[in-house]
């Protein structure tokens, strides 16, 4: 099951990137894309390396919670 990045705080996001073998600053980059630029498509996150974008597609998602 893919990890929903919207469910993680800054520390959780840093830990998630560590499990992917990435440096902690990647968490800040993705936070900016998701929260400031409101981008949920990893392919459009142009300042991330292509291999990192591929890892994110395989392991993560950006999805708002459902309203019930």
C-alpha atoms as a PDB file:
ATOM      1  CA  UNK A   1       0.000   0.000   0.000  1.00  0.00           C
ATOM      2  CA  UNK A   2       1.280   3.440  -0.919  1.00  0.00           C
ATOM      3  CA  UNK A   3       1.958   6.015   1.801  1.00  0.00           C
ATOM      4  CA  UNK A   4      -0.248   9.101   1.669  1.00  0.00           C
ATOM      5  CA  UNK A   5       2.170  12.010   2.059  1.00  0.00           C
ATOM      6  CA  UNK A   6      -0.627  14.306   3.259  1.00  0.00           C
ATOM      7  CA  UNK A   7      -0.912  12.143   6.367  1.00  0.00           C
ATOM      8  CA  UNK A   8       2.685  12.817   7.424  1.00  0.00           C
ATOM      9  CA  UNK A   9       4.086  15.758   9.352  1.00  0.00           C
ATOM     10  CA  UNK A  10       7.544  17.172   8.557  1.00  0.00           C
ATOM     11  CA  UNK A  11       9.354  14.626  10.744  1.00  0.00           C
ATOM     12  CA  UNK A  12       7.325  11.747   9.329  1.00  0.00           C
ATOM     13  CA  UNK A  13       8.031  12.905   5.805  1.00  0.00           C
ATOM     14  CA  UNK A  14      11.768  13.088   6.536  1.00  0.00           C
ATOM     15  CA  UNK A  15      11.626   9.540   7.929  1.00  0.00           C
ATOM     16  CA  UNK A  16       9.734   8.374   4.831  1.00  0.00           C
ATOM     17  CA  UNK A  17      12.442   9.766   2.555  1.00  0.00           C
ATOM     18  CA  UNK A  18      15.096   8.105   4.696  1.00  0.00           C
ATOM     19  CA  UNK A  19      13.401   4.739   4.068  1.00  0.00           C
ATOM     20  CA  UNK A  20      13.684   5.491   0.336  1.00  0.00           C
ATOM     21  CA  UNK A  21      17.417   6.122   0.767  1.00  0.00           C
ATOM     22  CA  UNK A  22      17.051   9.849   0.108  1.00  0.00           C
ATOM     23  CA  UNK A  23      18.428  12.849   1.980  1.00  0.00           C
ATOM     24  CA  UNK A  24      16.169  14.766   4.414  1.00  0.00           C
ATOM     25  CA  UNK A  25      16.076  17.934   2.291  1.00  0.00           C
ATOM     26  CA  UNK A  26      13.953  16.021  -0.238  1.00  0.00           C
ATOM     27  CA  UNK A  27      11.119  16.104   2.308  1.00  0.00           C
ATOM     28  CA  UNK A  28      11.211  19.917   2.307  1.00  0.00           C
ATOM     29  CA  UNK A  29      11.177  19.976  -1.487  1.00  0.00           C
ATOM     30  CA  UNK A  30       8.105  17.763  -1.666  1.00  0.00           C
ATOM     31  CA  UNK A  31       6.392  19.734   1.125  1.00  0.00           C
ATOM     32  CA  UNK A  32       6.797  22.882  -0.964  1.00  0.00           C
ATOM     33  CA  UNK A  33       5.388  21.192  -4.057  1.00  0.00           C
ATOM     34  CA  UNK A  34       2.396  19.729  -2.235  1.00  0.00           C
ATOM     35  CA  UNK A  35       1.461  22.558   0.135  1.00  0.00           C
ATOM     36  CA  UNK A  36       2.669  25.743  -1.564  1.00  0.00           C
ATOM     37  CA  UNK A  37       2.255  24.838  -5.226  1.00  0.00           C
ATOM     38  CA  UNK A  38      -0.650  22.401  -4.630  1.00  0.00           C
ATOM     39  CA  UNK A  39       0.881  19.796  -6.930  1.00  0.00           C
ATOM     40  CA  UNK A  40       0.001  16.132  -6.443  1.00  0.00           C
ATOM     41  CA  UNK A  41       1.552  14.711  -9.627  1.00  0.00           C
ATOM     42  CA  UNK A  42       5.119  13.619  -8.936  1.00  0.00           C
ATOM     43  CA  UNK A  43       5.967  13.834 -12.651  1.00  0.00           C
ATOM     44  CA  UNK A  44       5.443  17.608 -12.531  1.00  0.00           C
ATOM     45  CA  UNK A  45       7.828  18.133  -9.599  1.00  0.00           C
ATOM     46  CA  UNK A  46      10.565  19.279 -11.925  1.00  0.00           C
ATOM     47  CA  UNK A  47      13.319  19.964  -9.375  1.00  0.00           C
ATOM     48  CA  UNK A  48      13.270  16.327  -8.209  1.00  0.00           C
ATOM     49  CA  UNK A  49      15.520  13.783  -9.908  1.00  0.00           C
ATOM     50  CA  UNK A  50      13.768  11.411 -12.319  1.00  0.00           C
ATOM     51  CA  UNK A  51      14.748   8.363 -10.273  1.00  0.00           C
ATOM     52  CA  UNK A  52      13.278   9.944  -7.132  1.00  0.00           C
ATOM     53  CA  UNK A  53      10.057  10.743  -8.976  1.00  0.00           C
ATOM     54  CA  UNK A  54       9.884   7.090 -10.041  1.00  0.00           C
ATOM     55  CA  UNK A  55      10.388   5.976  -6.424  1.00  0.00           C
ATOM     56  CA  UNK A  56       7.605   8.294  -5.306  1.00  0.00           C
ATOM     57  CA  UNK A  57       5.192   7.003  -7.951  1.00  0.00           C
ATOM     58  CA  UNK A  58       5.857   3.463  -6.720  1.00  0.00           C
ATOM     59  CA  UNK A  59       5.734   4.147  -2.969  1.00  0.00           C
ATOM     60  CA  UNK A  60       3.636   7.246  -2.298  1.00  0.00           C
ATOM     61  CA  UNK A  61       0.500   9.161  -3.120  1.00  0.00           C
ATOM     62  CA  UNK A  62      -0.897  12.620  -2.421  1.00  0.00           C
ATOM     63  CA  UNK A  63      -4.569  12.254  -1.689  1.00  0.00           C
ATOM     64  CA  UNK A  64      -6.905  14.349   0.451  1.00  0.00           C
ATOM     65  CA  UNK A  65      -8.994  12.424   2.965  1.00  0.00           C
ATOM     66  CA  UNK A  66     -12.546  11.578   2.025  1.00  0.00           C
ATOM     67  CA  UNK A  67     -15.310  13.595   3.602  1.00  0.00           C
ATOM     68  CA  UNK A  68     -18.009  11.385   5.074  1.00  0.00           C
END
